[in-house]
């Protein structure tokens, strides 16, 4: 039985907002409980099987999207651009490494953020920190920073419209493999990686034409399976969207296919682990440099007591400088004890720093180096690197330095649009896909 919201709060959930009006919270939760599911339990099971395949090395997981979605940016153009860059990355990985790619967006629910500090100070003024559009406003005013439970309903409606568009794009023709050039339009002439992609597109076209000529035109050429994911941080929202599946009588979180526990909320005896233990979705748990091998094993035992393949993904985020020393003991212990997990690499969150002009950024080279370290560790241990999680966007932002365009710290002033963490832009995302495909081919 899934614990009640009251029981979870009694255990103590970290990183929750302090709402000024409990009656308003109760009303929002009651309303959320009446709203239809955003995803279906059967789709979650299907994803679990695909993650299981990735954990055996038979597929590769590509999870990507914004650090934090915002309500104003939940537009058709943004969603299409985000989807397009993920589809392009997936095609590169599939074609260059000859491996099926499991596509998961950090979208349609990624609206709540854990923060290192409860407050933010600017020019001597201290206000509550921005905790994502799910909680409060980004504007630096006392009114905007007050947590408002009505926002939970807006998260639901925004996620529903994003997911509706994603479903239309992925099954209604946009994701057809014959669109492989269209995804790249206006991009080809402006960058070498665009040109490289264009050449690959031509080869794919030839292969498709050949297949068609011999009478093979499977459904897979015309549509893709695409899944949604977010950090399930806010107890009110996640609990209200937990429903009993009529087929199995088991609880599923129906706000996203895949949900994960963040680095700051993975306490073994905390409310998040307690909640996650009960839902049947495929789930993730972040593991940073402070996690020990015993922590990892205890989490695996608690979150996946039946040792089901595909159920639990460990998303490691050590930082380029720490992964080669830090990761092996965790993988060794978990593997030696026979615990079934998929290992994926988040090369973003251990590599954030503040540029000299105050912008929060990451180096493209560090991001790549962490992925290389991740592959090296798994190759040395004979275990499987099952995927990557990136923070990226389909737009030409300037938030991460380095890469083929050689963005430097001064470029950050031009198009820095993220409200929380810096993202790979479109060119950097595609460059990364080629470099990771090469690592995959060699592993
Ligand atoms: C994130 O994925 O945006 C995030 C906050 O990561 P972590 O929990 O690993 O710090
Ligand atoms: Mn982030």
Short mmCIF file of C-alpha atoms and ligand atoms in Angstrom, two decimals:
data_model
loop_
_atom_site.label_atom_id
_atom_site.label_comp_id
_atom_site.label_asym_id
_atom_site.label_seq_id
_atom_site.Cartn_x
_atom_site.Cartn_y
_atom_site.Cartn_z
CA UNK A 1 0.00 0.00 0.00
CA UNK A 2 1.25 3.42 -0.91
CA UNK A 3 1.85 5.59 2.20
CA UNK A 4 -0.45 8.59 2.61
CA UNK A 5 0.79 12.10 1.99
CA UNK A 6 0.60 12.74 5.74
CA UNK A 7 2.74 9.68 6.46
CA UNK A 8 5.33 10.82 3.93
CA UNK A 9 5.49 14.28 5.49
CA UNK A 10 5.84 12.70 8.91
CA UNK A 11 8.90 10.76 7.68
CA UNK A 12 10.27 14.11 6.54
CA UNK A 13 10.66 15.06 2.90
CA UNK A 14 13.58 17.35 2.09
CA UNK A 15 13.48 20.15 -0.49
CA UNK A 16 9.74 20.87 -0.06
CA UNK A 17 8.26 24.37 -0.27
CA UNK A 18 6.77 26.00 2.83
CA UNK A 19 3.28 26.94 1.67
CA UNK A 20 1.63 29.80 3.57
CA UNK A 21 -1.92 28.43 3.22
CA UNK A 22 -2.51 24.71 3.94
CA UNK A 23 -6.18 24.87 2.89
CA UNK A 24 -5.12 26.03 -0.57
CA UNK A 25 -2.62 23.14 -0.77
CA UNK A 26 -5.33 20.63 0.19
CA UNK A 27 -7.68 22.07 -2.45
CA UNK A 28 -5.03 21.85 -5.20
CA UNK A 29 -4.17 18.25 -4.24
CA UNK A 30 -7.85 17.28 -4.18
CA UNK A 31 -8.31 18.74 -7.65
CA UNK A 32 -5.18 16.99 -8.99
CA UNK A 33 -6.48 13.66 -7.72
CA UNK A 34 -9.51 13.97 -10.02
CA UNK A 35 -7.51 14.66 -13.21
CA UNK A 36 -6.80 11.93 -15.78
CA UNK A 37 -3.43 10.18 -16.04
CA UNK A 38 -0.82 11.73 -18.35
CA UNK A 39 0.78 8.37 -19.13
CA UNK A 40 -0.42 4.78 -18.94
CA UNK A 41 0.95 2.05 -16.76
CA UNK A 42 1.41 -0.24 -19.78
CA UNK A 43 3.70 2.35 -21.39
CA UNK A 44 5.77 2.46 -18.20
CA UNK A 45 6.13 -1.33 -18.30
CA UNK A 46 7.22 -1.14 -21.93
CA UNK A 47 9.90 1.40 -21.01
CA UNK A 48 11.02 -0.82 -18.13
CA UNK A 49 11.64 -3.65 -20.61
CA UNK A 50 13.65 -1.32 -22.83
CA UNK A 51 15.77 -0.14 -19.91
CA UNK A 52 16.36 -3.79 -19.03
CA UNK A 53 17.61 -4.35 -22.59
CA UNK A 54 19.94 -1.34 -22.22
CA UNK A 55 21.29 -2.75 -18.95
CA UNK A 56 22.29 -5.88 -20.90
CA UNK A 57 24.01 -3.80 -23.61
CA UNK A 58 21.28 -4.44 -26.20
CA UNK A 59 20.21 -0.78 -26.40
CA UNK A 60 21.41 2.64 -25.27
CA UNK A 61 19.41 5.20 -23.29
CA UNK A 62 19.37 8.85 -24.37
CA UNK A 63 17.68 11.05 -21.79
CA UNK A 64 17.71 14.79 -22.39
CA UNK A 65 16.01 18.13 -22.09
CA UNK A 66 15.91 21.25 -19.94
CA UNK A 67 17.25 21.45 -16.43
CA UNK A 68 13.97 23.19 -15.62
CA UNK A 69 10.98 23.68 -17.88
CA UNK A 70 9.04 26.94 -17.52
CA UNK A 71 5.38 27.66 -18.22
CA UNK A 72 6.13 30.47 -20.70
CA UNK A 73 8.44 28.23 -22.69
CA UNK A 74 5.98 25.35 -23.03
CA UNK A 75 5.29 26.45 -26.60
CA UNK A 76 4.93 24.45 -29.81
CA UNK A 77 8.21 25.78 -31.23
CA UNK A 78 10.20 24.96 -28.12
CA UNK A 79 8.76 21.49 -27.80
CA UNK A 80 9.42 20.76 -31.47
CA UNK A 81 13.00 22.02 -31.25
CA UNK A 82 13.68 19.97 -28.15
CA UNK A 83 12.23 16.86 -29.72
CA UNK A 84 14.08 17.48 -32.97
CA UNK A 85 17.51 17.68 -31.39
CA UNK A 86 16.86 14.52 -29.37
CA UNK A 87 15.70 12.69 -32.50
CA UNK A 88 18.81 13.87 -34.34
CA UNK A 89 21.06 12.70 -31.50
CA UNK A 90 19.24 9.37 -31.43
CA UNK A 91 19.65 8.86 -35.18
CA UNK A 92 23.37 9.60 -34.92
CA UNK A 93 23.77 7.15 -32.05
CA UNK A 94 21.70 4.48 -33.78
CA UNK A 95 23.42 4.84 -37.13
CA UNK A 96 26.98 5.40 -36.00
CA UNK A 97 26.96 2.81 -33.24
CA UNK A 98 24.39 0.37 -34.69
CA UNK A 99 22.42 0.17 -31.49
CA UNK A 100 18.74 0.85 -30.73
CA UNK A 101 18.28 4.04 -28.72
CA UNK A 102 15.72 4.38 -25.92
CA UNK A 103 14.54 7.99 -26.08
CA UNK A 104 13.47 9.73 -22.88
CA UNK A 105 12.76 13.47 -22.65
CA UNK A 106 13.33 15.52 -19.52
CA UNK A 107 10.01 17.16 -20.25
CA UNK A 108 6.29 17.34 -19.51
CA UNK A 109 6.82 17.55 -15.75
CA UNK A 110 10.35 18.86 -15.11
CA UNK A 111 9.15 21.97 -13.24
CA UNK A 112 10.44 21.55 -9.66
CA UNK A 113 14.03 22.14 -8.59
CA UNK A 114 15.99 21.20 -5.48
CA UNK A 115 18.19 24.09 -4.32
CA UNK A 116 21.43 24.14 -2.32
CA UNK A 117 20.21 27.20 -0.42
CA UNK A 118 16.71 28.14 0.79
CA UNK A 119 17.32 31.79 0.02
CA UNK A 120 18.87 33.97 -2.65
CA UNK A 121 20.55 37.33 -2.00
CA UNK A 122 20.92 40.04 -4.62
CA UNK A 123 22.34 43.48 -3.83
CA UNK A 124 21.75 42.98 -0.13
CA UNK A 125 18.14 41.79 -0.55
CA UNK A 126 17.37 38.21 0.57
CA UNK A 127 14.31 36.32 -0.70
CA UNK A 128 13.24 32.67 -0.84
CA UNK A 129 15.10 30.79 -3.60
CA UNK A 130 13.36 30.04 -6.91
CA UNK A 131 12.31 26.36 -6.72
CA UNK A 132 10.99 25.96 -10.24
CA UNK A 133 7.73 27.11 -11.83
CA UNK A 134 5.96 24.31 -9.96
CA UNK A 135 6.58 26.21 -6.73
CA UNK A 136 7.17 29.95 -7.19
CA UNK A 137 8.09 32.65 -9.70
CA UNK A 138 11.55 33.40 -11.08
CA UNK A 139 11.12 37.19 -10.72
CA UNK A 140 13.12 38.51 -7.83
CA UNK A 141 10.25 40.09 -5.87
CA UNK A 142 8.76 39.04 -2.51
CA UNK A 143 5.32 38.32 -4.10
CA UNK A 144 6.71 36.18 -6.89
CA UNK A 145 8.84 34.06 -4.56
CA UNK A 146 5.90 33.01 -2.32
CA UNK A 147 5.12 29.31 -2.95
CA UNK A 148 1.70 28.99 -4.62
CA UNK A 149 -0.02 25.56 -4.75
CA UNK A 150 -2.15 26.66 -7.73
CA UNK A 151 1.05 26.23 -9.71
CA UNK A 152 0.77 22.44 -9.25
CA UNK A 153 -2.34 22.52 -11.41
CA UNK A 154 -0.51 24.56 -14.00
CA UNK A 155 2.27 21.95 -14.03
CA UNK A 156 -0.34 19.32 -14.82
CA UNK A 157 -1.95 21.31 -17.64
CA UNK A 158 1.36 22.42 -19.12
CA UNK A 159 2.66 18.85 -19.01
CA UNK A 160 -0.54 17.57 -20.63
CA UNK A 161 -0.22 19.97 -23.55
CA UNK A 162 3.50 19.27 -24.01
CA UNK A 163 2.93 15.54 -23.96
CA UNK A 164 0.03 15.82 -26.36
CA UNK A 165 2.26 17.61 -28.85
CA UNK A 166 5.08 15.13 -28.32
CA UNK A 167 2.71 12.24 -29.00
CA UNK A 168 1.49 13.98 -32.16
CA UNK A 169 5.02 14.65 -33.39
CA UNK A 170 6.35 11.17 -32.66
CA UNK A 171 3.48 9.21 -34.17
CA UNK A 172 1.99 11.64 -36.69
CA UNK A 173 4.74 11.82 -39.31
CA UNK A 174 7.28 14.31 -37.93
CA UNK A 175 9.46 11.54 -36.52
CA UNK A 176 9.32 9.55 -39.80
CA UNK A 177 12.88 8.56 -40.72
CA UNK A 178 12.36 10.17 -44.10
CA UNK A 179 12.28 13.49 -42.23
CA UNK A 180 15.90 13.00 -41.26
CA UNK A 181 16.92 15.89 -43.58
CA UNK A 182 14.04 18.14 -42.58
CA UNK A 183 15.18 18.00 -38.94
CA UNK A 184 18.51 19.35 -40.11
CA UNK A 185 17.27 22.17 -42.35
CA UNK A 186 18.70 25.69 -41.84
CA UNK A 187 21.45 24.01 -39.84
CA UNK A 188 23.53 22.36 -42.55
CA UNK A 189 25.39 25.30 -43.97
CA UNK A 190 26.08 26.92 -40.64
CA UNK A 191 28.08 24.16 -38.95
CA UNK A 192 30.45 21.32 -39.80
CA UNK A 193 28.48 18.93 -37.61
CA UNK A 194 25.34 19.85 -39.57
CA UNK A 195 27.13 18.94 -42.79
CA UNK A 196 28.34 15.66 -41.32
CA UNK A 197 24.78 14.88 -40.30
CA UNK A 198 23.53 15.74 -43.80
CA UNK A 199 25.90 13.20 -45.34
CA UNK A 200 24.65 10.56 -42.93
CA UNK A 201 21.07 11.50 -43.82
CA UNK A 202 21.82 10.73 -47.47
CA UNK A 203 23.10 7.28 -46.57
CA UNK A 204 19.99 6.62 -44.49
CA UNK A 205 17.83 7.74 -47.43
CA UNK A 206 19.56 5.30 -49.74
CA UNK A 207 19.06 2.50 -47.25
CA UNK A 208 15.37 3.38 -46.85
CA UNK A 209 14.84 3.48 -50.61
CA UNK A 210 16.49 0.08 -50.92
CA UNK A 211 14.34 -1.37 -48.13
CA UNK A 212 11.19 -0.02 -49.73
CA UNK A 213 12.20 -1.41 -53.12
CA UNK A 214 12.45 -4.90 -51.66
CA UNK A 215 9.07 -4.50 -50.02
CA UNK A 216 10.11 -3.74 -46.44
CA UNK A 217 8.50 -0.66 -44.92
CA UNK A 218 7.98 -1.42 -41.23
CA UNK A 219 6.07 0.80 -38.84
CA UNK A 220 9.35 1.63 -37.05
CA UNK A 221 10.41 3.77 -40.03
CA UNK A 222 7.44 6.07 -39.51
CA UNK A 223 7.11 6.59 -35.80
CA UNK A 224 9.25 6.53 -32.67
CA UNK A 225 8.66 5.54 -29.07
CA UNK A 226 9.38 8.52 -26.89
CA UNK A 227 9.01 8.64 -23.12
CA UNK A 228 8.67 11.44 -20.58
CA UNK A 229 10.62 11.85 -17.34
CA UNK A 230 11.21 14.27 -14.50
CA UNK A 231 12.64 14.46 -11.00
CA UNK A 232 9.72 13.51 -8.74
CA UNK A 233 10.48 16.09 -6.08
CA UNK A 234 7.23 17.59 -4.80
CA UNK A 235 5.32 15.15 -2.64
CA UNK A 236 1.95 16.85 -3.21
CA UNK A 237 2.11 16.63 -6.99
CA UNK A 238 3.61 13.16 -7.28
CA UNK A 239 1.35 11.63 -4.67
CA UNK A 240 -1.80 13.13 -6.22
CA UNK A 241 -0.79 11.65 -9.57
CA UNK A 242 -0.16 8.18 -8.20
CA UNK A 243 -2.95 5.85 -9.25
CA UNK A 244 -3.81 2.19 -8.98
CA UNK A 245 -3.44 0.45 -12.35
CA UNK A 246 -6.63 -1.41 -13.17
CA UNK A 247 -4.75 -4.28 -14.87
CA UNK A 248 -2.44 -5.12 -12.01
CA UNK A 249 -3.85 -3.33 -8.94
CA UNK A 250 -0.39 -1.80 -8.48
CA UNK A 251 0.39 1.92 -7.91
CA UNK A 252 2.02 3.86 -10.75
CA UNK A 253 3.06 7.48 -10.94
CA UNK A 254 1.06 8.55 -13.99
CA UNK A 255 2.63 12.01 -14.34
CA UNK A 256 5.59 10.63 -16.33
CA UNK A 257 6.93 7.33 -17.64
CA UNK A 258 10.22 7.50 -15.78
CA UNK A 259 10.77 9.44 -12.56
CA UNK A 260 13.96 9.88 -10.59
CA UNK A 261 15.21 10.75 -7.11
CA UNK A 262 17.65 13.65 -7.03
CA UNK A 263 21.07 13.77 -5.40
CA UNK A 264 19.71 15.88 -2.53
CA UNK A 265 16.72 13.66 -1.71
CA UNK A 266 18.13 10.13 -1.86
CA UNK A 267 18.40 9.59 1.93
CA UNK A 268 17.73 5.90 2.58
CA UNK A 269 15.25 6.67 5.36
CA UNK A 270 13.78 9.77 3.68
CA UNK A 271 10.29 10.30 2.30
CA UNK A 272 11.35 10.21 -1.36
CA UNK A 273 12.89 6.75 -1.15
CA UNK A 274 9.86 5.59 0.84
CA UNK A 275 7.48 6.90 -1.86
CA UNK A 276 9.51 5.55 -4.80
CA UNK A 277 9.75 2.12 -3.23
CA UNK A 278 6.01 1.70 -3.71
CA UNK A 279 5.44 2.80 -7.31
CA UNK A 280 5.88 0.38 -10.19
CA UNK A 281 7.35 2.75 -12.81
CA UNK A 282 10.92 2.36 -13.96
CA UNK A 283 12.77 4.72 -11.62
CA UNK A 284 16.14 6.44 -11.38
CA UNK A 285 18.31 7.55 -8.50
CA UNK A 286 21.16 10.04 -8.81
CA UNK A 287 24.49 9.10 -7.23
CA UNK A 288 27.09 11.82 -6.70
CA UNK A 289 30.65 11.76 -5.32
CA UNK A 290 29.52 11.48 -1.69
CA UNK A 291 27.69 8.18 -2.35
CA UNK A 292 29.50 5.11 -1.01
CA UNK A 293 29.32 1.58 -2.38
CA UNK A 294 27.26 0.63 0.69
CA UNK A 295 24.83 3.50 0.01
CA UNK A 296 24.37 2.32 -3.57
CA UNK A 297 23.77 -1.27 -2.52
CA UNK A 298 21.33 -0.30 0.24
CA UNK A 299 19.38 1.87 -2.22
CA UNK A 300 19.30 -0.95 -4.76
CA UNK A 301 17.98 -3.38 -2.15
CA UNK A 302 15.33 -0.98 -0.91
CA UNK A 303 14.18 0.40 -4.26
CA UNK A 304 14.29 -2.88 -6.16
CA UNK A 305 13.65 -5.63 -3.61
CA UNK A 306 12.58 -8.14 -6.29
CA UNK A 307 15.76 -7.39 -8.25
CA UNK A 308 13.76 -6.79 -11.39
CA UNK A 309 15.73 -5.83 -14.54
CA UNK A 310 14.92 -2.34 -15.86
CA UNK A 311 13.27 -1.26 -12.63
CA UNK A 312 16.19 0.76 -11.21
CA UNK A 313 18.62 3.05 -13.00
CA UNK A 314 21.55 4.61 -11.17
CA UNK A 315 22.34 7.97 -12.73
CA UNK A 316 25.91 8.78 -11.72
CA UNK A 317 27.08 12.41 -11.66
CA UNK A 318 30.56 12.50 -10.20
CA UNK A 319 32.30 15.18 -12.25
CA UNK A 320 35.04 14.62 -14.81
CA UNK A 321 37.76 14.81 -12.16
CA UNK A 322 36.19 12.24 -9.85
CA UNK A 323 34.47 9.59 -11.94
CA UNK A 324 37.50 7.41 -12.65
CA UNK A 325 38.33 7.10 -8.95
CA UNK A 326 34.84 7.27 -7.51
CA UNK A 327 32.66 5.11 -9.72
CA UNK A 328 34.48 1.72 -9.73
CA UNK A 329 33.83 0.78 -6.09
CA UNK A 330 30.08 1.40 -6.51
CA UNK A 331 29.77 -0.61 -9.70
CA UNK A 332 31.93 -3.39 -8.28
CA UNK A 333 29.95 -3.80 -5.09
CA UNK A 334 26.51 -3.58 -6.71
CA UNK A 335 27.58 -6.05 -9.40
CA UNK A 336 29.26 -8.45 -6.98
CA UNK A 337 26.08 -8.57 -4.89
CA UNK A 338 24.06 -9.43 -7.98
CA UNK A 339 21.85 -6.33 -7.85
CA UNK A 340 20.22 -5.58 -11.18
CA UNK A 341 20.66 -1.94 -12.17
CA UNK A 342 21.12 0.08 -15.35
CA UNK A 343 24.03 2.54 -15.07
CA UNK A 344 23.67 5.80 -16.87
CA UNK A 345 25.97 8.81 -16.89
CA UNK A 346 24.87 12.37 -16.11
CA UNK A 347 27.98 14.31 -17.17
CA UNK A 348 26.37 17.65 -16.37
CA UNK A 349 25.82 18.08 -12.64
CA UNK A 350 29.32 17.30 -11.41
CA UNK A 351 30.85 19.79 -13.85
CA UNK A 352 29.13 23.09 -13.06
CA UNK A 353 31.16 26.15 -12.09
CA UNK A 354 30.84 29.91 -12.04
CA UNK A 355 32.53 31.77 -14.88
CA UNK A 356 34.55 34.89 -14.08
CA UNK A 357 31.60 37.02 -15.25
CA UNK A 358 29.24 35.33 -12.80
CA UNK A 359 27.41 32.96 -15.18
CA UNK A 360 26.86 29.38 -14.07
CA UNK A 361 28.41 27.26 -16.81
CA UNK A 362 30.07 23.96 -17.77
CA UNK A 363 32.88 23.07 -20.15
CA UNK A 364 31.93 20.90 -23.13
CA UNK A 365 35.30 19.16 -22.76
CA UNK A 366 34.56 18.23 -19.11
CA UNK A 367 31.16 16.86 -20.09
CA UNK A 368 32.76 14.66 -22.73
CA UNK A 369 35.58 13.64 -20.42
CA UNK A 370 33.11 12.43 -17.80
CA UNK A 371 31.31 10.29 -20.38
CA UNK A 372 34.68 8.89 -21.50
CA UNK A 373 35.55 8.13 -17.86
CA UNK A 374 32.19 6.40 -17.46
CA UNK A 375 32.85 4.17 -20.49
CA UNK A 376 36.43 3.48 -19.32
CA UNK A 377 35.27 2.37 -15.86
CA UNK A 378 32.62 0.05 -17.27
CA UNK A 379 34.97 -1.37 -19.86
CA UNK A 380 37.58 -2.11 -17.19
CA UNK A 381 35.02 -3.86 -14.97
CA UNK A 382 33.23 -5.71 -17.77
CA UNK A 383 29.94 -3.99 -16.93
CA UNK A 384 27.55 -2.12 -19.20
CA UNK A 385 27.35 1.65 -19.82
CA UNK A 386 23.60 1.82 -20.47
CA UNK A 387 23.08 5.45 -21.41
CA UNK A 388 23.52 9.16 -20.82
CA UNK A 389 21.44 11.95 -19.34
CA UNK A 390 22.08 15.45 -20.70
CA UNK A 391 20.72 18.92 -20.14
CA UNK A 392 20.23 20.34 -23.60
CA UNK A 393 17.98 22.39 -25.82
CA UNK A 394 17.15 22.57 -29.51
CA UNK A 395 17.91 26.29 -29.54
CA UNK A 396 21.14 28.13 -30.20
CA UNK A 397 21.75 29.22 -26.65
CA UNK A 398 25.18 30.10 -25.24
CA UNK A 399 25.25 28.50 -21.81
CA UNK A 400 28.08 25.92 -21.98
CA UNK A 401 31.57 26.91 -23.07
CA UNK A 402 33.74 25.01 -25.58
CA UNK A 403 32.70 22.63 -28.33
CA UNK A 404 33.21 23.10 -32.06
CA UNK A 405 31.87 26.64 -32.02
CA UNK A 406 34.50 27.39 -29.35
CA UNK A 407 32.15 29.38 -27.15
CA UNK A 408 34.10 31.28 -24.50
CA UNK A 409 33.07 32.96 -21.26
CA UNK A 410 32.28 36.19 -23.08
CA UNK A 411 29.76 34.37 -25.31
CA UNK A 412 27.67 33.55 -22.24
CA UNK A 413 26.22 37.07 -22.23
CA UNK A 414 24.60 36.61 -25.66
CA UNK A 415 21.95 33.93 -25.25
CA UNK A 416 21.87 32.61 -21.72
CA UNK A 417 18.25 31.57 -21.27
CA UNK A 418 18.22 28.77 -18.71
CA UNK A 419 16.59 29.66 -15.39
CA UNK A 420 18.67 27.09 -13.54
CA UNK A 421 21.50 25.00 -15.07
CA UNK A 422 23.38 25.61 -18.35
CA UNK A 423 22.41 23.40 -21.32
CA UNK A 424 24.18 22.08 -24.39
CA UNK A 425 22.92 23.95 -27.45
CA UNK A 426 21.91 22.30 -30.68
CA UNK A 427 25.40 22.15 -32.23
CA UNK A 428 26.98 20.92 -28.99
CA UNK A 429 24.26 18.26 -28.61
CA UNK A 430 24.90 16.88 -32.07
CA UNK A 431 28.68 16.99 -31.61
CA UNK A 432 28.26 15.11 -28.38
CA UNK A 433 26.14 12.45 -30.09
CA UNK A 434 28.93 11.77 -32.62
CA UNK A 435 31.59 11.58 -29.90
CA UNK A 436 29.50 9.29 -27.69
CA UNK A 437 28.68 7.08 -30.71
CA UNK A 438 32.41 6.58 -31.15
CA UNK A 439 32.84 5.59 -27.49
CA UNK A 440 29.92 3.19 -27.83
CA UNK A 441 31.34 1.60 -30.92
CA UNK A 442 34.59 0.91 -29.10
CA UNK A 443 32.98 -0.41 -25.92
C1 LIG B 1 19.09 17.87 -12.14
O1 LIG B 1 19.08 16.79 -12.74
O2 LIG B 1 18.72 18.95 -12.65
C2 LIG B 1 19.63 17.91 -10.75
C3 LIG B 1 19.25 18.83 -9.87
O3 LIG B 1 20.55 16.96 -10.53
P1 LIG B 1 21.16 16.40 -9.16
O4 LIG B 1 20.01 15.93 -8.33
O5 LIG B 1 22.05 15.29 -9.63
O6 LIG B 1 21.95 17.52 -8.54
MN1 LIG B 2 20.08 20.61 -13.58
#
